[in-house]
Coordinates of C-alpha atoms and ligand atoms in Angstrom, one line a residue:
X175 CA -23.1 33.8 16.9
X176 CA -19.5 35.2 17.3
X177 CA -16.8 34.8 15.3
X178 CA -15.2 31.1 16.2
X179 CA -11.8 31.4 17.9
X180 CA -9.0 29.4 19.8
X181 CA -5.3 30.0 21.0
X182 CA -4.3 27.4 18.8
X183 CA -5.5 25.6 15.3
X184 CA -4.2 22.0 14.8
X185 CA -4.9 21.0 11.7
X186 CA -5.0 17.3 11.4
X187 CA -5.7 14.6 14.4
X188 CA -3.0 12.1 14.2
X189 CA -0.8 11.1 17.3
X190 CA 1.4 14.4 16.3
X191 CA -1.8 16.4 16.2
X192 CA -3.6 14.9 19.4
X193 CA -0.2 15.5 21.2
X194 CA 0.1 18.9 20.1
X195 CA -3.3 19.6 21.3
X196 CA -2.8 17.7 24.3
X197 CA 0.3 19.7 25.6
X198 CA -0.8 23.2 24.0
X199 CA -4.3 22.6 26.1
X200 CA -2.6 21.7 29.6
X201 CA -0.4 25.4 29.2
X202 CA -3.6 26.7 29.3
X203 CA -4.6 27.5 25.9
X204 CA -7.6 27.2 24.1
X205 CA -6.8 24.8 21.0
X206 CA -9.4 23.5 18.3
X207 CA -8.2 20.2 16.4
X208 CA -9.5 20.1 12.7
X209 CA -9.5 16.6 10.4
X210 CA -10.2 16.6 7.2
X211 CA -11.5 12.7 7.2
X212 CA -14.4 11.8 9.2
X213 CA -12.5 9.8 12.2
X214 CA -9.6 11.0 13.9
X215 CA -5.9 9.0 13.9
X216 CA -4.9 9.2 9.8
X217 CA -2.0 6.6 9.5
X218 CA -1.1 6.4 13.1
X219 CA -3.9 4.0 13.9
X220 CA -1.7 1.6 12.2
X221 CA 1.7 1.6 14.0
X222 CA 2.6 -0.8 16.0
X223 CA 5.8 0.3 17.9
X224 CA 7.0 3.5 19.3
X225 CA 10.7 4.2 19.6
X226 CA 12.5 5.5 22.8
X227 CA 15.9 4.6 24.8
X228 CA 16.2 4.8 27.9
X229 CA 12.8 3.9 29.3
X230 CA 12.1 2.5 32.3
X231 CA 10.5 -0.8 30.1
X232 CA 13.8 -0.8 29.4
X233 CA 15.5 -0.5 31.8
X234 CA 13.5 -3.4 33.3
X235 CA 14.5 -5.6 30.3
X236 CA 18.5 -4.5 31.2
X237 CA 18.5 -3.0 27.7
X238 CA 21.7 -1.3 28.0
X239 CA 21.5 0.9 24.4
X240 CA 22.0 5.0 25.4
X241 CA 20.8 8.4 24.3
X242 CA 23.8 8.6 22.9
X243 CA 24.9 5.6 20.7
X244 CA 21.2 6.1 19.6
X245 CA 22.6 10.0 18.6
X246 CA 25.3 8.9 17.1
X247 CA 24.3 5.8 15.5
X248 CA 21.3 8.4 13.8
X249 CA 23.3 10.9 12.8
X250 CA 25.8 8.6 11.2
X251 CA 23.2 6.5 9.4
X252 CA 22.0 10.1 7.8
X253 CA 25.7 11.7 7.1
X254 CA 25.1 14.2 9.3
X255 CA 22.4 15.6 7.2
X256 CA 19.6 15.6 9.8
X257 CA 19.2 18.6 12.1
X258 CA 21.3 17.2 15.1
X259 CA 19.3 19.1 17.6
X260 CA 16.2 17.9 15.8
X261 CA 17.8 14.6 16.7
X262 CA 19.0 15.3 19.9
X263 CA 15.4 16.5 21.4
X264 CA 13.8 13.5 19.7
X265 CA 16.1 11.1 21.2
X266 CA 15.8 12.7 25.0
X267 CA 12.7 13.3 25.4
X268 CA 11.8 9.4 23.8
X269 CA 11.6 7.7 27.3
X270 CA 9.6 10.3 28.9
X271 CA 6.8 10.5 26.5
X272 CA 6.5 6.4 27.1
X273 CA 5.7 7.7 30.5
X274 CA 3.5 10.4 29.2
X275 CA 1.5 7.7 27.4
X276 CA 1.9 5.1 30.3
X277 CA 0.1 7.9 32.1
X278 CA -2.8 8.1 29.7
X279 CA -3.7 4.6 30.0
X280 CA -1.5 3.1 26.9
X281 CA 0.2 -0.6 27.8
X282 CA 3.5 -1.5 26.5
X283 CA 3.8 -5.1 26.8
X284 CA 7.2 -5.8 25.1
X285 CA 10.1 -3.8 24.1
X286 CA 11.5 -5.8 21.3
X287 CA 13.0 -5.7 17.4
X288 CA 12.3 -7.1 13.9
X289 CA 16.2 -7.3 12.9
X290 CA 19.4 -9.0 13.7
X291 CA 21.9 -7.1 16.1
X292 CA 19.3 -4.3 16.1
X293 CA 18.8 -2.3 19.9
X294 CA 16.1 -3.4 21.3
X295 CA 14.1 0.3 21.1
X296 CA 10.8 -0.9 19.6
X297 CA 7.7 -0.3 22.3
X298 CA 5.4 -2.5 21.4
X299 CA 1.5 -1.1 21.8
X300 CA -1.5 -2.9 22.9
X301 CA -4.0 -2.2 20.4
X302 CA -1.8 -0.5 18.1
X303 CA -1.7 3.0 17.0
X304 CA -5.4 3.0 17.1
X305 CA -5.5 2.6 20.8
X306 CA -2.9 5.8 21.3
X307 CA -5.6 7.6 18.7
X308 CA -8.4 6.1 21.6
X309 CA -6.2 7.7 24.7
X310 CA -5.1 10.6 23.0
X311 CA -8.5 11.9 21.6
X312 CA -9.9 11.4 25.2
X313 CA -7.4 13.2 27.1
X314 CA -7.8 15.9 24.5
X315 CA -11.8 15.9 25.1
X316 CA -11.0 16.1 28.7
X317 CA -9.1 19.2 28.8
X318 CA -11.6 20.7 26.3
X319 CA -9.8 21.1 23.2
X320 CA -12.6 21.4 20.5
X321 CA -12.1 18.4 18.0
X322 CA -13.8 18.2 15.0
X323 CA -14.1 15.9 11.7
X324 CA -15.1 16.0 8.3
X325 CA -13.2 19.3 8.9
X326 CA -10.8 20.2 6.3
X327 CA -8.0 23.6 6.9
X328 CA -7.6 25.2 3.4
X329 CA -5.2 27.7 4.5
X330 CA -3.7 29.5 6.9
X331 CA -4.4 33.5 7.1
X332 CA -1.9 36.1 7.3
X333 CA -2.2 38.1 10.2
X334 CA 1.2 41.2 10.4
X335 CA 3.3 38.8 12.3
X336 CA 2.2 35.3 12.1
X337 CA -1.3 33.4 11.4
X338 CA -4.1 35.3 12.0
X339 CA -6.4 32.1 11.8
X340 CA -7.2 29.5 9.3
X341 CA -9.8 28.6 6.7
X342 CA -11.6 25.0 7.9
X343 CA -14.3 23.7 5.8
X344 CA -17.6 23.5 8.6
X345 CA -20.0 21.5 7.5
X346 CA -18.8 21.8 3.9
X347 CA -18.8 26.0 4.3
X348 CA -15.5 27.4 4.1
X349 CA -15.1 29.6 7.7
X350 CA -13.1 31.7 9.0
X351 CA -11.3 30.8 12.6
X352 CA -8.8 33.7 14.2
X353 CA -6.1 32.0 16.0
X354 CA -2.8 33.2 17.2
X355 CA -0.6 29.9 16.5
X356 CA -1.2 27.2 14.2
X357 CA 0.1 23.6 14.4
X358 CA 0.2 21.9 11.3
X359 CA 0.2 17.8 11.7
X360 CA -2.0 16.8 8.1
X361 CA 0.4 13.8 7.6
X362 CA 2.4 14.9 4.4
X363 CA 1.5 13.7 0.8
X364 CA 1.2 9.9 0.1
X365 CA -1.6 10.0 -2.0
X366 CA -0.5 13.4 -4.2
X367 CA 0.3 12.1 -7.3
X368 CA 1.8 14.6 -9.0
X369 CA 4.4 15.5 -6.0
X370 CA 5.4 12.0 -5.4
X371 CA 6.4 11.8 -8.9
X372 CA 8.3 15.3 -8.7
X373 CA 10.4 14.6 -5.7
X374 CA 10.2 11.0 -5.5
X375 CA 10.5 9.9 -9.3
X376 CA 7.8 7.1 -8.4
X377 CA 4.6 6.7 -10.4
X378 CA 1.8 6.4 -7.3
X379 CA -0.1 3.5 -8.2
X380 CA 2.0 1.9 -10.1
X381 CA 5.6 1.8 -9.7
X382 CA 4.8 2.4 -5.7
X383 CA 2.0 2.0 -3.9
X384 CA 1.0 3.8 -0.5
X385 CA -0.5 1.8 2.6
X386 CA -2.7 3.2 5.1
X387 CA -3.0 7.0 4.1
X388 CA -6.3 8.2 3.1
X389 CA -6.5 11.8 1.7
X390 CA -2.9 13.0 1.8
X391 CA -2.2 15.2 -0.5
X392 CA 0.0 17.4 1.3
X393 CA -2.4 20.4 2.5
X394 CA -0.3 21.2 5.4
X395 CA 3.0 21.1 3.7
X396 CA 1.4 23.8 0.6
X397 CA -0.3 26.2 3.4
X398 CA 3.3 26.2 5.7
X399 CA 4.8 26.8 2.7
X400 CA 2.4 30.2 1.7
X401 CA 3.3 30.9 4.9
X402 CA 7.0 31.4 4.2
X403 CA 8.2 28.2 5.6
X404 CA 11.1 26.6 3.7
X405 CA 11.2 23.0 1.8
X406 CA 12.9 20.0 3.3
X407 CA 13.3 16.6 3.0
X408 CA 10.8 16.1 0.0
X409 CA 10.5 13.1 -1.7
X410 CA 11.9 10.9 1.4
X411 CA 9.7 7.8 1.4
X412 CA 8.8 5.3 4.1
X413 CA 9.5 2.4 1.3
X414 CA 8.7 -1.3 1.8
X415 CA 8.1 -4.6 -0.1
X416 CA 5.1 -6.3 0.0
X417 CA 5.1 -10.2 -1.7
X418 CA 2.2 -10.8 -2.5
X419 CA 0.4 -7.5 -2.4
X420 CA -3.2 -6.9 -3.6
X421 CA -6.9 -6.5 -2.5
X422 CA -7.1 -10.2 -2.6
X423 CA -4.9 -11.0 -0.2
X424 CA -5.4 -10.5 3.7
X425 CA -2.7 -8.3 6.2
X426 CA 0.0 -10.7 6.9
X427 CA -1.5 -14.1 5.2
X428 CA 1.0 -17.2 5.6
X429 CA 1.7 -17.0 1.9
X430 CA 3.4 -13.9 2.8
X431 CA 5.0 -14.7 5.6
X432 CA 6.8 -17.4 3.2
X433 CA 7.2 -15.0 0.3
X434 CA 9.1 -12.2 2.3
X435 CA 11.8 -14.9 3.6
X436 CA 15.2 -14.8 2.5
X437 CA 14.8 -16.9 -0.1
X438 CA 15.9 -16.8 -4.0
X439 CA 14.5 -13.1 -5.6
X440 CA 15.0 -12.3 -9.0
X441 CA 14.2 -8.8 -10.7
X442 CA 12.2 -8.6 -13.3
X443 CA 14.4 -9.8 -16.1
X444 CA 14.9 -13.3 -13.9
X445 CA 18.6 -12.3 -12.5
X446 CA 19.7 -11.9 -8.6
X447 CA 19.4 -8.2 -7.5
X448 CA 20.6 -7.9 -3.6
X449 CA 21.8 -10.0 -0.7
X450 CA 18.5 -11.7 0.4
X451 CA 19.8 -11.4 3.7
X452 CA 18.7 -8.0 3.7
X453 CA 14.7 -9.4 4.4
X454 CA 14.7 -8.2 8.3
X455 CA 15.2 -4.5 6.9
X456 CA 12.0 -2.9 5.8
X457 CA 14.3 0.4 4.4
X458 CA 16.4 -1.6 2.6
X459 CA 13.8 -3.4 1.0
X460 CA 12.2 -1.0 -0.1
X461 CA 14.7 0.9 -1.4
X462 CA 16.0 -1.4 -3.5
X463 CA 12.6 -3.0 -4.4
X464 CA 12.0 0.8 -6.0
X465 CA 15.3 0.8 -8.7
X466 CA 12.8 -1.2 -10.7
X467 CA 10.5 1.1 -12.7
X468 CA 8.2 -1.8 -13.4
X469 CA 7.0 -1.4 -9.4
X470 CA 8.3 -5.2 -8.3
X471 CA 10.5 -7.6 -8.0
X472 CA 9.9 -11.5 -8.0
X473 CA 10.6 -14.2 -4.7
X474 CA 10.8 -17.3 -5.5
X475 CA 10.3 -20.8 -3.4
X476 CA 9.9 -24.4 -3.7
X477 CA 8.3 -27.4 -2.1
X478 CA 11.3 -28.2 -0.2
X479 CA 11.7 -24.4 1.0
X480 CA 7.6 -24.4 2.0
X481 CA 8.6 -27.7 3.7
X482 CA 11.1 -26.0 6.1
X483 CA 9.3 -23.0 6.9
X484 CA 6.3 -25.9 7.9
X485 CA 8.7 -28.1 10.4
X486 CA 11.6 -25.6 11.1
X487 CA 10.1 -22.4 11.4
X488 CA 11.0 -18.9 9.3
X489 CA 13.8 -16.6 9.4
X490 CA 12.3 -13.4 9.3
X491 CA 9.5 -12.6 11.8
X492 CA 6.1 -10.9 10.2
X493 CA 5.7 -7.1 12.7
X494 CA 6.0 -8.8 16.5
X495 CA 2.5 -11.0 15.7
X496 CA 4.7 -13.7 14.1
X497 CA 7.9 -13.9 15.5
X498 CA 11.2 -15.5 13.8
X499 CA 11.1 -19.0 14.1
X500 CA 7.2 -19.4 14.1
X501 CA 6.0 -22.5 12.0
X502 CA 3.8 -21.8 8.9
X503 CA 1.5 -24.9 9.9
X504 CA -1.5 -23.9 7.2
X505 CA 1.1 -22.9 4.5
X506 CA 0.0 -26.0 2.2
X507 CA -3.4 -24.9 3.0
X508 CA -3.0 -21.5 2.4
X509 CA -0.4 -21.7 -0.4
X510 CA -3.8 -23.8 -2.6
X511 CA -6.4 -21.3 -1.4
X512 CA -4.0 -18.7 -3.2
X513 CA -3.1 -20.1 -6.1
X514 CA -6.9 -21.2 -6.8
X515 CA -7.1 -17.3 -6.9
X516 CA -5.4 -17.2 -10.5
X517 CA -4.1 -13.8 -9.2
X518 CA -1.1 -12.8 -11.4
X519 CA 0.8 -11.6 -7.7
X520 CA 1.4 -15.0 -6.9
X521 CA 1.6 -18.3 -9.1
X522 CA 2.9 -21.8 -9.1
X523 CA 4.5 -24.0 -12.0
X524 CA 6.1 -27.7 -12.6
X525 CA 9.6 -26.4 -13.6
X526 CA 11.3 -23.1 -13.5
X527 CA 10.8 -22.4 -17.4
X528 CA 7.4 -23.0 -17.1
X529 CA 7.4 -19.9 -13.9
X530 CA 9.7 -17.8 -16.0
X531 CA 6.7 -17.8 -18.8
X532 CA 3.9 -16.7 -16.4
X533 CA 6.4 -14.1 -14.6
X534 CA 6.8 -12.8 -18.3
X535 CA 10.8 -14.0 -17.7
X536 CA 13.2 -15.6 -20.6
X537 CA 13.1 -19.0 -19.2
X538 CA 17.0 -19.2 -20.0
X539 CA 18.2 -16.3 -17.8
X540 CA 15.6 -17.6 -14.9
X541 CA 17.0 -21.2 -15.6
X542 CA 20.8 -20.1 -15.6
X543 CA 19.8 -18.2 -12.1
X544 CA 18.4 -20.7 -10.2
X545 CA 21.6 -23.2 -11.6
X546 CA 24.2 -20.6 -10.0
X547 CA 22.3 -20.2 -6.8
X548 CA 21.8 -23.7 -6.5
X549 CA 26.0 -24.1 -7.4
X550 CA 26.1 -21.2 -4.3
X551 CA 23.4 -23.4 -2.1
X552 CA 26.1 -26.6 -2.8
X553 CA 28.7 -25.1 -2.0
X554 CA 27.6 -23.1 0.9
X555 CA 29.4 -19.6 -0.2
X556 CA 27.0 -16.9 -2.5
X557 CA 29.5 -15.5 -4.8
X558 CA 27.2 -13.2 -5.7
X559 CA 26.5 -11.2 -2.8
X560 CA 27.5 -12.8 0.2
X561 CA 24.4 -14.4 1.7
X562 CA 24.5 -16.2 4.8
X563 CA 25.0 -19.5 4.4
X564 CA 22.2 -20.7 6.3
X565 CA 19.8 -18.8 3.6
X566 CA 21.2 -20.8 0.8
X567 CA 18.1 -22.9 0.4
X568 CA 18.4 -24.2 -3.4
X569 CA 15.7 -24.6 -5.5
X570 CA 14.6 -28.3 -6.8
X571 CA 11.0 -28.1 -7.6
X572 CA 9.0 -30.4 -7.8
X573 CA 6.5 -27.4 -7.8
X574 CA 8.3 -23.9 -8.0
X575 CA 6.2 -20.7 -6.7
X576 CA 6.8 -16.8 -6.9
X577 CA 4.9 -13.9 -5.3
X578 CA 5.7 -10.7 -6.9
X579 CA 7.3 -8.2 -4.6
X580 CA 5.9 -4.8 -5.0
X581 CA 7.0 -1.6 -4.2
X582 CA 4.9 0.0 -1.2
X583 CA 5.1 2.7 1.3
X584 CA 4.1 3.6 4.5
X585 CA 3.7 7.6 4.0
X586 CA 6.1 10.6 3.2
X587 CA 8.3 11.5 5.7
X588 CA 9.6 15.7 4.9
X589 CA 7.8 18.8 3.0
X590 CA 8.9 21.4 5.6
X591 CA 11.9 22.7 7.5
X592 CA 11.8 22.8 11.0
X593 CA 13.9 23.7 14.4
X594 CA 14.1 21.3 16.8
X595 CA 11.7 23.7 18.9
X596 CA 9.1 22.3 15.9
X597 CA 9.1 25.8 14.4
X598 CA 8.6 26.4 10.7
X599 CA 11.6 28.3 9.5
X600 CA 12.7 29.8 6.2
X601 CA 15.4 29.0 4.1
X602 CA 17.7 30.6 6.5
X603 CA 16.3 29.1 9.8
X604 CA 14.6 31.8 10.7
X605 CA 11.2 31.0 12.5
X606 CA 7.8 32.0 11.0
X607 CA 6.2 33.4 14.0
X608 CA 3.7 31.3 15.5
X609 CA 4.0 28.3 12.9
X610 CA 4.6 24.9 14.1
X611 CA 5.0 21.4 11.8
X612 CA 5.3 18.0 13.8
X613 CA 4.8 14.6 12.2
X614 CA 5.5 13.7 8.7
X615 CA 4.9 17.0 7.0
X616 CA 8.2 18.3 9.0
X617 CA 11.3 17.5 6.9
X618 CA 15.0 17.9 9.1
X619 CA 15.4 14.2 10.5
X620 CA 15.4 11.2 7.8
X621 CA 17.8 12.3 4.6
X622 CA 17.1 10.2 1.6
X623 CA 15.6 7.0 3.8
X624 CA 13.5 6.0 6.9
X625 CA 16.1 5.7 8.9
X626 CA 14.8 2.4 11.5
X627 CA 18.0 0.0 11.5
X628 CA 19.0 1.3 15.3
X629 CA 15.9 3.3 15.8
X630 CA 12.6 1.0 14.7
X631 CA 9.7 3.0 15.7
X632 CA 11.2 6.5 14.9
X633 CA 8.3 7.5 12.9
X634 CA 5.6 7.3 15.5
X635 CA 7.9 8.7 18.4
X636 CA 8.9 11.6 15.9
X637 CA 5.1 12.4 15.4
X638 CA 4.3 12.3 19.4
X639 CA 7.3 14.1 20.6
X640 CA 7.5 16.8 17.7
X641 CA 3.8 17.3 18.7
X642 CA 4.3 17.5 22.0
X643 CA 6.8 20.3 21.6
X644 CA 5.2 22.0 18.9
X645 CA 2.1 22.3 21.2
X646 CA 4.1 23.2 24.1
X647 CA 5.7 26.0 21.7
X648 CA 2.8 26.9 20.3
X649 CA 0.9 27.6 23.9
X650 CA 3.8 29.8 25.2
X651 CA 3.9 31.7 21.8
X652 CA 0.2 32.3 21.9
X653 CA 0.4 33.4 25.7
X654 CA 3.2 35.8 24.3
X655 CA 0.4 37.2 21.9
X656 CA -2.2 38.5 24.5
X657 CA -5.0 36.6 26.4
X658 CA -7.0 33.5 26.1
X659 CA -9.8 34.1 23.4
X660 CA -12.9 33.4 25.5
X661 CA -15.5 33.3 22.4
X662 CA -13.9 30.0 21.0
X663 CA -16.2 27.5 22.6
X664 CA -19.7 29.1 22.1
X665 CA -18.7 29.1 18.7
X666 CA -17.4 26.0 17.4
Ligands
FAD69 C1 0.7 0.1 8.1 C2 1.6 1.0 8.8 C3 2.4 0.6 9.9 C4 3.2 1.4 10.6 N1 3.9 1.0 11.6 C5 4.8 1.8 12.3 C6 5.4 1.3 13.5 O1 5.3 0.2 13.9 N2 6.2 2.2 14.1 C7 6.4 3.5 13.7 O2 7.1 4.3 14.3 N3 5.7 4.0 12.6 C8 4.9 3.2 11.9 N4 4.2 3.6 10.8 C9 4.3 5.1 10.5 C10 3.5 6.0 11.5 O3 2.2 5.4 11.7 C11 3.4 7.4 11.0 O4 4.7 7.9 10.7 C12 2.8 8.4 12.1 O5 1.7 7.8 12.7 C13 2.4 9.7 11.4 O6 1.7 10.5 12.3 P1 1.2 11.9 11.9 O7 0.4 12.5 13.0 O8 2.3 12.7 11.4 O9 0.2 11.7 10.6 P2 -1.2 11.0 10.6 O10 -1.4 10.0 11.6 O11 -1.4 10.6 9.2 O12 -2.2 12.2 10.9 C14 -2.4 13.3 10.0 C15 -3.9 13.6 10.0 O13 -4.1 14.9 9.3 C16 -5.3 14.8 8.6 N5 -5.3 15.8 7.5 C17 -4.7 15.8 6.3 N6 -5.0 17.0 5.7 C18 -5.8 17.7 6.5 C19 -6.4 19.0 6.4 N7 -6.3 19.8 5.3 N8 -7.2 19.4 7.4 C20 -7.4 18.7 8.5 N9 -6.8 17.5 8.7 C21 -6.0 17.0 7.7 C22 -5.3 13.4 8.0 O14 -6.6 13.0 7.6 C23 -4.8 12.6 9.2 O15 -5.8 12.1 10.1 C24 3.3 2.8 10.2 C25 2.5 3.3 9.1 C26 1.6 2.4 8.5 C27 0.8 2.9 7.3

């Protein structure tokens, strides 16, 4: 058999690899997708909404938010310390890859938000990420792009100008695949413990906790980086807060759904940490969720709160499945089945000293806490911090409940610095020939934080469109580097 070849290597099939494939395959090239776990889509089988502005949904909708308010409202949210042309090709080509996925078969039946006075930018999928994974993989199989599982890239080789091929694990045996241009999409490095300690300061598994990444332990960030690619935007997390979070309890139970509410939350010594207010705001959450080493934070409720979110609804929607507003009705229900669980994530006592003891609280400080917020309730003004009024709910028992809030994440968004042509550079921005990064191993658009107040959905448009690019780039480089490799097929 001959020596496997291809145009282009992706390594990794999430929505940035698939798109990458996608567009490198309709310039003509002959790509081969490689994924390390045994079905394709990594963590982008879980999103739920895609950013853009400017689409024709839309448009439809007389959502009036612009390319450039959504520029400028990025750019400022980041200090200026994204790559504004990183930005700026994100952001313009955002409506037209809608249309590209229109075109493939995706639906989009909503264009909504999760937050107050946020732009409506958020495309809602039918299916989820898991059905963009479906469409993507088949237009990829129709254009003949080789795709292959339980296939993991070890490196990338060193040819006199850029990659000469890559090392893929094929059937367990390490081989040997020539290529002239490599796209590297693996999905960063959620689940490398030792790096999200390093650059995050986080302890994985117990101070944070990552959702929905399998395997991620950053292969594609170390082999761009052997390859002379520069570091950027490590230890940038896609934070969140999950009340209560465990094994035991399902996606998006009621009890959650109560718990994340803007109610009373204390940290873990029983005082007030943040404006509560702050719930709709996954970033902001998060964020402050992880200034506690001990991994959580408390939220606490009564009978009177679960009362109002039964008759009058809750604040704070749960993704677009449960909007604002939506009645708990099986709370009570719910709220029993939990508690019968004996799970120390979330717990129920007669007073507020007898809480504090099973949170591991001084009862006084969590006593003297729930006075002055109830003071702040009576008086309809939170000296504290500020709350809107119409989330000062006080706290009057009879039964008291908490749900600890721990810190999660929904994957690692930086490792490796890229042009806004998706092209690995070095520490001086000059391009590694023939290397390409897209999706959460490039670094170059979020600073310190997932930036989704005026742009929710940015992660799963950044991995589409930087893969689109990066396989558009990728094609025309490998064009540039002689013809098609003809053997590839035969032999993979
Ligand atoms: C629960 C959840 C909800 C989310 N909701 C949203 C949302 O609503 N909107 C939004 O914008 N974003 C959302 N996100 C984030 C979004 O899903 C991701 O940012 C995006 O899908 C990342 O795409 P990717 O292609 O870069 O990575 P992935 O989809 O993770 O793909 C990377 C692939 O590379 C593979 N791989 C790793 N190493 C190797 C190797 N050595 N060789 C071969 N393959 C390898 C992995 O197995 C994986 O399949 C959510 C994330 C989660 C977890």
């Amino acid at each position: 058999m001959s020596k496997p070849e291809a145009d282009v290597v992706v390594v990794g099939s999430g929505v940035a690899g698939l798109a990458a494939a996608i567009e490198a395959a309709r310039a003509g090239a002959r790509v081969a997708v490689f994924e390390k776990q045994p079905s394709p889509g990594g963590t982008s089988n879980f999103f739920e909404g895609i950013f853009a502005v400017g689409s024709a949904l839309q448009k439809e909708r007389y959502i009036a938010y612009s390319r450039d308010q959504a520029f400028r409202n990025f750019m400022e949210y980041n200090h200026w310390r994204s790559d504004a042309r990183l930005v700026r090709t994100l952001i313009n080509r955002s409506a037209e890859t809608i249309d590209w996925l229109r075109a493939l078969g995706v639906e989009f039946p909503d264009v909504t938000i999760n937050m107050p006075d946020a732009p409506r930018t958020y495309h809602v999928v039918k299916g989820r990420g898991q059905a963009v994974v479906r469409a993507l993989a088949r237009q990829a199989e129709d254009l003949g792009v080789a795709v292959r599982m339980n296939a993991p890239v070890e490196r990338v080789l060193a040819g006199e100008k850029g990659p000469a091929g890559v090392v893929v694990a094929l059937d367990g045996r390490p081989t040997e695949v020539a290529c002239r241009a490599v796209v590297i999409a693996s999905g960063g490095y959620a689940n490398h413990a030792e790096w999200i300690w390093k650059y995050a300061g986080l302890e994985l598994g117990r101070t944070v906790t990552p959702m929905g990444n399998t395997g991620k332990t950053g292969d594609g960030i170390r082999m761009a980086w052997e390859m002379g690619a520069a570091e950027e935007g490590m230890g940038v997390l896609h934070l969140i807060r999950v009340a209560p979070f465990g094994p035991e309890f399902p996606f998006m139970n009621t009890v959650e759904g109560a718990a994340i509410q803007p109610v009373l939350w204390v940290d873990p010594m029983g005082e007030r940490f943040c404006d509560e207010g702050i719930a709709y705001y996954d970033t902001s959450l998060g964020n402050v969720n992880s200034r506690y080493p001990q991994g959580y934070t408390f939220c606490l409720f009564d009978d009177a709160i679960k009362e109002h979110f039964i008759e009058k609804g809750i604040f704070r929607g749960m993704g677009t499945v449960v909007p604002p507003g939506s009645r708990l009705l099986d709370l009570e229900e719910q709220l029993e089945r939990f508690l019968a669980l004996g799970s120390p994530e979330f717990f129920a006592a007669d007073s507020v000293e007898a809480l504090a003891l099973k949170m591991e609280v001084d009862p006084r400080v969590l006593r003297a806490t729930v006075d002055r917020y109830n003071g702040f309730c009576a008086r309809g003004y939170d000296e504290e911090f500020a709350k809107d009024p119409e989330y000062l709910l006080p706290l009057g028992g009879p039964r008291f409940y908490a749900a600890r809030a721990r810190t999660c994440f929904l994957g690692t968004m930086g490792g490796v610095k890229i042009n806004h042509r998706i092209e690995a550079v070095d520490p001086f921005g000059r391009p590694v020939p023939g290397l390409y990064v897209a999706g959460l191993d490039a670094g170059g658009l979020h600073a310190e934080s997932y930036s989704m107040r005026d742009t929710s959905g940015i992660a799963s448009a950044f991995a589409l469109i930087s893969g689109r690019v990066a396989g558009e780039n990728a094609a025309e480089y490998a064009k540039g580097q002689g013809a098609s490799l003809p053997a590839f097929h035969s032999a993979l």
